[in-house]
Short mmCIF file of C-alpha atoms and ligand atoms in Angstrom, two decimals:
data_model
loop_
_atom_site.label_atom_id
_atom_site.label_comp_id
_atom_site.label_asym_id
_atom_site.label_seq_id
_atom_site.Cartn_x
_atom_site.Cartn_y
_atom_site.Cartn_z
CA MET Z 560 75.95 71.97 121.36
CA ASP Z 561 79.16 73.25 119.52
CA THR Z 562 81.92 71.98 121.61
CA LYS Z 563 84.21 72.09 118.73
CA HIS Z 564 84.80 75.79 118.36
CA THR Z 565 86.36 78.16 120.93
CA THR Z 566 83.80 80.63 122.36
CA LEU Z 567 84.73 84.48 122.49
CA GLY Z 568 84.84 84.13 126.22
CA GLU Z 569 87.35 81.23 126.33
CA PHE Z 570 89.45 82.96 123.62
CA ILE Z 571 89.56 86.16 125.79
CA ILE Z 572 91.00 84.01 128.88
CA ASP Z 573 93.16 82.26 126.64
CA ASN Z 574 94.82 85.46 125.28
CA GLN Z 575 94.71 87.17 128.56
CA LYS Z 576 98.47 86.78 128.64
CA HIS Z 577 98.92 89.19 125.82
CA PHE Z 578 97.39 92.04 127.61
CA LYS Z 579 100.52 93.34 129.21
CA TYR Z 580 99.83 95.61 132.33
CA SER Z 581 96.20 94.41 132.54
CA SER Z 582 94.83 92.73 135.51
CA GLY Z 583 91.99 91.39 133.38
CA GLU Z 584 90.06 94.75 133.09
CA LEU Z 585 90.61 94.81 129.11
CA SER Z 586 89.20 91.33 129.07
CA ARG Z 587 86.39 92.30 131.23
CA LEU Z 588 85.80 95.40 128.89
CA ILE Z 589 85.67 93.16 125.86
CA ASN Z 590 83.36 91.05 127.37
CA SER Z 591 81.02 93.73 128.30
CA ILE Z 592 80.90 94.96 124.49
CA ARG Z 593 80.26 91.18 123.78
CA LEU Z 594 77.04 91.49 126.15
CA ALA Z 595 76.00 94.66 124.76
CA ALA Z 596 76.32 93.11 121.13
CA LYS Z 597 73.98 90.35 121.87
CA ILE Z 598 71.40 92.82 123.21
CA VAL Z 599 71.57 95.03 120.39
CA ASN Z 600 71.59 92.16 117.92
CA HIS Z 601 68.31 90.93 119.41
CA GLU Z 602 66.62 94.29 118.79
CA VAL Z 603 68.20 94.71 115.15
CA ASN Z 604 67.01 91.42 114.04
CA LYS Z 605 63.38 92.23 114.97
CA ALA Z 606 63.61 96.11 114.08
CA GLY Z 607 61.03 95.39 111.14
CA LEU Z 608 58.49 93.82 113.67
CA VAL Z 609 58.17 96.27 116.54
CA ASP Z 610 57.61 100.10 116.37
CA ILE Z 611 61.53 100.79 116.89
CA LEU Z 612 61.97 101.89 113.38
CA GLY Z 613 61.65 105.64 112.20
CA ALA Z 614 63.59 108.38 113.36
CA ALA Z 615 63.37 109.13 117.28
CA GLY Z 616 62.32 112.74 116.29
CA GLU Z 617 65.73 114.00 117.36
CA THR Z 618 69.01 114.52 115.38
CA ASN Z 619 72.36 113.78 116.76
CA ILE Z 620 75.72 115.64 117.14
CA GLN Z 621 75.88 115.09 113.22
CA GLY Z 622 72.58 116.72 112.44
CA GLU Z 623 71.37 113.36 111.20
CA ASP Z 624 67.89 112.08 111.87
CA GLN Z 625 68.37 109.74 114.92
CA GLN Z 626 66.98 106.36 114.25
CA LYS Z 627 65.31 104.82 117.47
CA LEU Z 628 67.88 101.83 116.98
CA ASP Z 629 70.72 104.33 117.24
CA VAL Z 630 69.44 105.73 120.43
CA TYR Z 631 68.79 102.56 121.73
CA ALA Z 632 72.11 101.04 120.82
CA ASN Z 633 73.98 103.77 122.26
CA GLU Z 634 72.12 103.32 125.58
CA VAL Z 635 72.81 99.73 125.62
CA PHE Z 636 76.57 100.12 124.94
CA LYS Z 637 76.90 102.95 127.61
CA SER Z 638 75.10 101.12 130.19
CA ALA Z 639 77.10 97.64 129.67
CA LEU Z 640 80.38 99.61 129.76
CA ILE Z 641 79.36 102.05 132.97
CA ASN Z 642 77.73 99.07 134.73
CA ARG Z 643 80.97 97.05 134.65
CA GLU Z 644 83.03 99.89 136.35
CA ILE Z 645 85.70 99.36 134.00
CA VAL Z 646 86.18 102.51 131.80
CA CYS Z 647 86.56 106.10 132.93
CA GLY Z 648 84.96 107.67 130.03
CA ILE Z 649 83.17 107.31 126.96
CA ALA Z 650 82.80 109.11 123.49
CA SER Z 651 80.11 108.34 121.00
CA GLU Z 652 78.84 109.24 117.66
CA GLU Z 653 75.54 109.91 119.30
CA GLU Z 654 77.05 112.18 122.10
CA GLU Z 655 78.15 115.68 121.69
CA ASP Z 656 80.96 115.41 124.27
CA PHE Z 657 82.30 112.55 126.33
CA ILE Z 658 80.88 110.93 129.21
CA THR Z 659 82.72 110.55 132.36
CA VAL Z 660 81.89 107.50 134.33
CA GLN Z 661 80.79 108.47 137.97
CA GLY Z 662 79.47 105.62 139.86
CA LYS Z 663 80.81 104.36 143.04
CA TYR Z 664 84.42 102.87 143.71
CA ASN Z 665 85.89 106.06 142.06
CA ALA Z 666 85.04 104.84 138.66
CA HIS Z 667 86.67 107.92 136.95
CA ASP Z 668 89.92 106.34 138.19
CA ASN Z 669 89.58 103.49 135.72
CA LYS Z 670 92.28 103.11 133.20
CA TYR Z 671 90.28 102.51 129.86
CA VAL Z 672 88.42 105.00 127.61
CA VAL Z 673 86.00 103.74 124.87
CA LEU Z 674 85.01 105.48 121.65
CA ILE Z 675 81.94 104.04 119.73
CA ASP Z 676 79.77 104.38 116.57
CA PRO Z 677 77.00 102.65 118.51
CA LEU Z 678 75.11 101.74 115.14
CA ASP Z 679 76.92 102.65 111.83
CA GLY Z 680 74.94 102.75 108.65
CA SER Z 681 71.74 103.12 110.63
CA SER Z 682 69.99 104.74 107.48
CA ASN Z 683 69.90 101.02 106.19
CA ILE Z 684 67.97 99.83 109.04
CA ASP Z 685 64.44 100.50 107.59
CA VAL Z 686 65.42 98.81 104.16
CA ASN Z 687 66.88 95.76 106.01
CA VAL Z 688 70.53 96.06 105.00
CA SER Z 689 73.33 95.10 107.27
CA VAL Z 690 74.58 97.79 109.82
CA GLY Z 691 77.45 97.64 112.53
CA THR Z 692 78.73 98.92 115.74
CA ILE Z 693 82.47 100.08 115.73
CA PHE Z 694 84.73 100.38 118.87
CA SER Z 695 87.82 101.75 119.69
CA ILE Z 696 89.72 101.46 123.26
CA TYR Z 697 92.82 103.27 124.64
CA ARG Z 698 94.44 103.28 128.18
CA ARG Z 699 94.06 106.64 129.63
CA THR Z 700 97.27 108.79 129.69
CA THR Z 701 96.33 111.22 132.69
CA PRO Z 702 97.06 109.29 135.98
CA LEU Z 703 93.71 109.43 138.04
CA GLY Z 704 90.52 111.36 138.26
CA MET Z 705 88.38 112.66 135.70
CA PRO Z 706 89.53 111.82 132.39
CA VAL Z 707 90.55 114.88 130.18
CA LYS Z 708 89.63 115.19 126.49
CA LYS Z 709 92.78 116.14 124.95
CA GLU Z 710 95.06 113.66 126.93
CA ASP Z 711 92.67 110.85 127.16
CA PHE Z 712 90.41 111.06 124.14
CA LEU Z 713 92.39 112.73 121.57
CA GLN Z 714 94.94 109.91 121.37
CA LYS Z 715 96.50 109.00 117.93
CA GLY Z 716 95.13 105.90 116.46
CA LYS Z 717 98.30 103.97 117.05
CA GLU Z 718 97.90 104.31 120.75
CA GLN Z 719 94.77 101.93 120.69
CA VAL Z 720 94.87 98.92 122.80
CA ALA Z 721 92.03 97.22 121.19
CA ALA Z 722 89.26 97.80 118.46
CA GLY Z 723 86.59 96.01 116.66
CA TYR Z 724 83.16 95.79 114.98
CA ILE Z 725 80.03 93.89 115.19
CA VAL Z 726 78.36 93.39 111.85
CA TYR Z 727 74.55 92.55 112.13
CA GLY Z 728 74.25 90.89 108.91
CA THR Z 729 72.94 87.32 107.39
CA SER Z 730 74.56 86.22 110.70
CA THR Z 731 76.04 88.46 113.55
CA MET Z 732 79.71 88.53 113.82
CA LEU Z 733 82.11 90.29 116.18
CA VAL Z 734 85.61 91.00 114.91
CA TYR Z 735 88.29 92.44 117.20
CA THR Z 736 92.07 92.91 117.60
CA ALA Z 737 93.89 93.55 120.91
CA GLY Z 738 97.16 94.07 118.92
CA TYR Z 739 97.72 90.41 118.30
CA GLY Z 740 96.03 89.71 115.05
CA VAL Z 741 92.39 89.94 114.14
CA ASN Z 742 89.75 87.12 115.23
CA GLY Z 743 86.24 86.80 114.07
CA PHE Z 744 83.40 85.27 116.07
CA THR Z 745 80.10 84.15 114.87
CA LEU Z 746 76.93 84.33 117.29
CA ASN Z 747 74.92 81.09 117.57
CA PRO Z 748 71.50 83.04 118.48
CA ALA Z 749 70.07 79.67 119.43
CA ILE Z 750 72.41 79.52 122.64
CA GLY Z 751 73.73 83.18 122.67
CA SER Z 752 77.51 82.35 122.26
CA PHE Z 753 79.96 83.87 120.06
CA TYR Z 754 82.19 81.33 118.32
CA LEU Z 755 85.52 81.45 117.04
CA SER Z 756 84.82 81.16 113.26
CA HIS Z 757 87.27 83.29 111.43
CA PRO Z 758 90.69 82.89 113.34
CA ASP Z 759 93.50 85.22 112.29
CA MET Z 760 91.95 87.07 109.63
CA LYS Z 761 94.29 88.65 106.87
CA PHE Z 762 93.58 90.96 104.01
CA PRO Z 763 94.61 89.27 100.73
CA GLU Z 764 97.60 91.45 99.64
CA THR Z 765 95.68 92.46 96.47
CA GLY Z 766 91.95 92.04 95.25
CA ASN Z 767 89.28 92.91 92.87
CA ILE Z 768 86.82 94.61 94.71
CA PHE Z 769 86.50 98.43 95.10
CA SER Z 770 83.99 100.14 97.44
CA ILE Z 771 83.25 103.86 96.75
CA ASN Z 772 80.14 105.96 96.46
CA GLU Z 773 80.47 106.75 92.70
CA GLY Z 774 77.27 108.89 92.86
CA ASN Z 775 79.91 111.68 94.22
CA TYR Z 776 82.11 111.09 91.06
CA ALA Z 777 81.61 114.63 90.22
CA GLN Z 778 82.73 116.08 93.45
CA PHE Z 779 86.10 113.92 93.60
CA SER Z 780 89.47 115.05 93.13
CA GLN Z 781 91.33 114.12 89.78
CA GLY Z 782 93.33 111.61 91.86
CA VAL Z 783 90.15 109.43 92.84
CA LYS Z 784 88.57 110.02 89.49
CA ASP Z 785 91.71 108.60 87.99
CA TYR Z 786 91.99 105.55 90.39
CA ILE Z 787 88.16 104.51 89.60
CA LYS Z 788 88.84 104.71 85.86
CA TYR Z 789 91.93 102.60 86.71
CA CYS Z 790 89.78 100.08 88.40
CA GLN Z 791 87.13 100.21 85.39
CA ALA Z 792 89.69 99.77 82.71
CA GLU Z 793 89.68 96.43 80.77
CA GLU Z 794 93.73 95.70 81.42
CA ASP Z 795 95.70 93.18 83.11
CA ASP Z 796 93.66 91.91 86.22
CA ARG Z 797 90.88 94.49 85.56
CA PRO Z 798 88.17 95.65 85.57
CA TYR Z 799 87.70 95.13 89.14
CA THR Z 800 84.24 94.50 90.79
CA PHE Z 801 82.26 97.37 92.04
CA ARG Z 802 80.72 96.63 95.50
CA TYR Z 803 79.22 99.15 97.75
CA ILE Z 804 76.51 98.53 100.61
CA GLY Z 805 76.40 101.92 102.34
CA SER Z 806 77.22 100.47 105.49
CA MET Z 807 81.14 100.73 106.36
CA VAL Z 808 81.30 97.70 108.52
CA SER Z 809 79.91 95.19 105.99
CA ASP Z 810 81.86 96.77 102.86
CA PHE Z 811 84.98 96.34 105.15
CA HIS Z 812 84.14 92.88 106.42
CA ARG Z 813 83.60 91.65 102.95
CA ASN Z 814 86.80 93.07 101.43
CA MET Z 815 88.88 91.88 104.42
CA ILE Z 816 87.85 88.09 103.47
CA LYS Z 817 87.93 88.60 99.77
CA GLY Z 818 90.50 91.26 99.07
CA GLY Z 819 89.56 94.92 97.97
CA ILE Z 820 89.67 98.61 99.05
CA TYR Z 821 86.99 100.81 100.71
CA ILE Z 822 87.39 104.37 100.00
CA TYR Z 823 85.38 107.39 101.38
CA PRO Z 824 87.27 110.41 99.75
CA ALA Z 825 87.41 114.00 100.37
CA SER Z 826 84.92 115.81 97.91
CA THR Z 827 83.85 119.37 97.19
CA LYS Z 828 80.88 118.54 99.32
CA ALA Z 829 82.71 116.92 101.99
CA PRO Z 830 86.26 118.55 102.04
CA LYS Z 831 87.47 116.15 104.96
CA GLY Z 832 85.21 113.19 103.72
CA LYS Z 833 82.35 111.91 105.76
CA LEU Z 834 83.75 109.28 108.10
CA ARG Z 835 84.86 110.16 111.70
CA LEU Z 836 88.45 109.56 112.74
CA LEU Z 837 88.14 108.63 116.38
CA TYR Z 838 85.44 105.98 116.28
CA GLU Z 839 85.24 104.86 112.59
CA CYS Z 840 88.56 105.40 110.81
CA ASN Z 841 91.02 104.70 113.63
CA PRO Z 842 89.31 101.45 114.70
CA ILE Z 843 88.98 100.33 111.13
CA ALA Z 844 92.47 101.27 110.29
CA PHE Z 845 93.89 99.29 113.41
CA LEU Z 846 92.14 96.05 112.23
CA THR Z 847 93.14 96.73 108.66
CA GLU Z 848 96.90 96.85 109.84
CA GLN Z 849 96.64 93.82 112.02
CA ALA Z 850 95.09 92.00 109.13
CA GLY Z 851 98.12 92.86 106.79
CA GLY Z 852 96.38 95.69 104.99
CA LYS Z 853 96.95 99.34 104.81
CA ALA Z 854 94.78 102.50 106.00
CA THR Z 855 95.55 106.13 104.90
CA ASP Z 856 93.82 109.33 104.09
CA GLY Z 857 95.17 109.02 100.56
CA PHE Z 858 98.62 110.28 101.80
CA ASN Z 859 99.28 109.73 105.35
CA ARG Z 860 98.80 106.69 107.70
CA ILE Z 861 95.33 107.18 109.40
CA MET Z 862 96.99 105.94 112.98
CA ASP Z 863 99.39 108.64 112.76
CA ILE Z 864 96.93 111.39 112.55
CA GLN Z 865 96.84 113.64 115.60
CA PRO Z 866 93.16 114.05 116.56
CA THR Z 867 92.12 117.72 117.40
CA GLU Z 868 88.40 117.22 118.22
CA LEU Z 869 85.94 114.32 119.09
CA HIS Z 870 83.84 114.17 115.76
CA GLU Z 871 86.43 115.27 113.22
CA ARG Z 872 86.19 113.66 110.10
CA VAL Z 873 89.00 112.38 107.77
CA PRO Z 874 89.28 110.54 104.19
CA ILE Z 875 89.89 106.95 104.33
CA PHE Z 876 91.29 104.48 101.73
CA CYS Z 877 91.83 100.99 103.41
CA GLY Z 878 92.16 97.37 102.62
CA SER Z 879 94.42 95.31 100.53
CA THR Z 880 97.90 96.79 100.70
CA LYS Z 881 98.72 96.75 96.83
CA MET Z 882 95.39 98.39 95.99
CA VAL Z 883 95.80 101.18 98.51
CA GLU Z 884 99.19 101.79 97.24
CA LYS Z 885 98.10 102.12 93.84
CA ALA Z 886 95.20 104.39 94.93
CA GLU Z 887 97.85 106.58 96.82
CA LEU Z 888 99.67 106.66 93.57
CA PHE Z 889 97.08 108.35 91.70
CA MET Z 890 96.43 110.71 94.72
CA LYS Z 891 100.12 111.76 94.76
CA LEU Z 892 100.33 112.25 91.04
CA ASN Z 893 97.44 114.67 91.15
CA LYS Z 894 98.41 116.28 94.41
CA GLU Z 895 97.42 120.05 94.32
P1 LIG U 1804 77.14 107.45 101.69
C1 LIG U 1804 76.89 105.30 106.89
O1 LIG U 1804 76.33 106.25 107.12
C2 LIG U 1804 78.27 105.48 106.82
O2 LIG U 1804 79.01 106.11 107.90
C3 LIG U 1804 79.11 104.28 106.45
O3 LIG U 1804 78.79 103.16 107.08
C4 LIG U 1804 78.93 104.21 104.79
O4 LIG U 1804 79.95 103.69 104.21
C5 LIG U 1804 79.07 105.51 104.54
O5 LIG U 1804 78.44 106.38 105.61
C6 LIG U 1804 77.77 105.85 103.30
O6 LIG U 1804 77.92 107.29 102.94
O7 LIG U 1804 77.52 109.20 101.55
O8 LIG U 1804 77.88 106.71 100.56
O9 LIG U 1804 75.78 107.42 101.70
#
């Protein structure tokens, strides 16, 4: 029995004092995500064994084939959040519009909203490559009653009260911030507890890993092309190492530990990039900044962007500050 490491539950209680204005609800919210993570992890780990693979025969709001595990993960996180009567509304990559929480005790009066990508990178499931869940938590800005899309969901990323991800990899980790640094917890599947394995995670100020889908090179702007050539040049501390898993959470997690930059830029085929502002880029940007890194769209801070719709996309450059600043330099030099 691991009595040396702090469990996630103990950590949340010990850090309750940081959650100003919260009467323990934010702690209970993060605990409900912890429970859902364990349930999804169980299914992800045996996805190859049971008939849970393969598209569910439907497509999601993004027009992408919905893998059964996508659908399953979405239902697990929604029910964990709804059953605890903590949130007043949920937005998900798998849902066209946000969901208001009815339930008893006027659940719609609850003060938090959650935005989630229940299973990011799900196209990797069938090839046994790690996938992840990404979540973003805000306090509602409307006083009571049914939450409102513009005021409660379309808030700037800098208004987040907490954000994090679960990476279902060689081990399953939950990494989150509540505005007081980033901490990583590793699941001990034997006893179903998350233990504090990566306290106070920090991006190295610089690094030598760059993560981008070079297959799209021909579609990139000149600024992105020039930065890629810079990373590949045999000069100074370069060439950098190219690592791209095709699962943002995994690429981000590795880069935060080792130092690096993850880029999903705009391209001729994807003028706004591919990744979603509300439930992918904003939570990742919050974690990035809390870990001492930088997250921009190539020109502007991600968390200052005013959202206009639930599923909007933005380009993202995130990771070690000096690497992001160098990439931004190439973007600005080539700004059309
Ligand atoms: P591409 C997975 O679909 C995802 O949203 C991210 O997790 C990942 O980094 C990216 O898209 C991969 O996209 O176009 O390079 O296959």
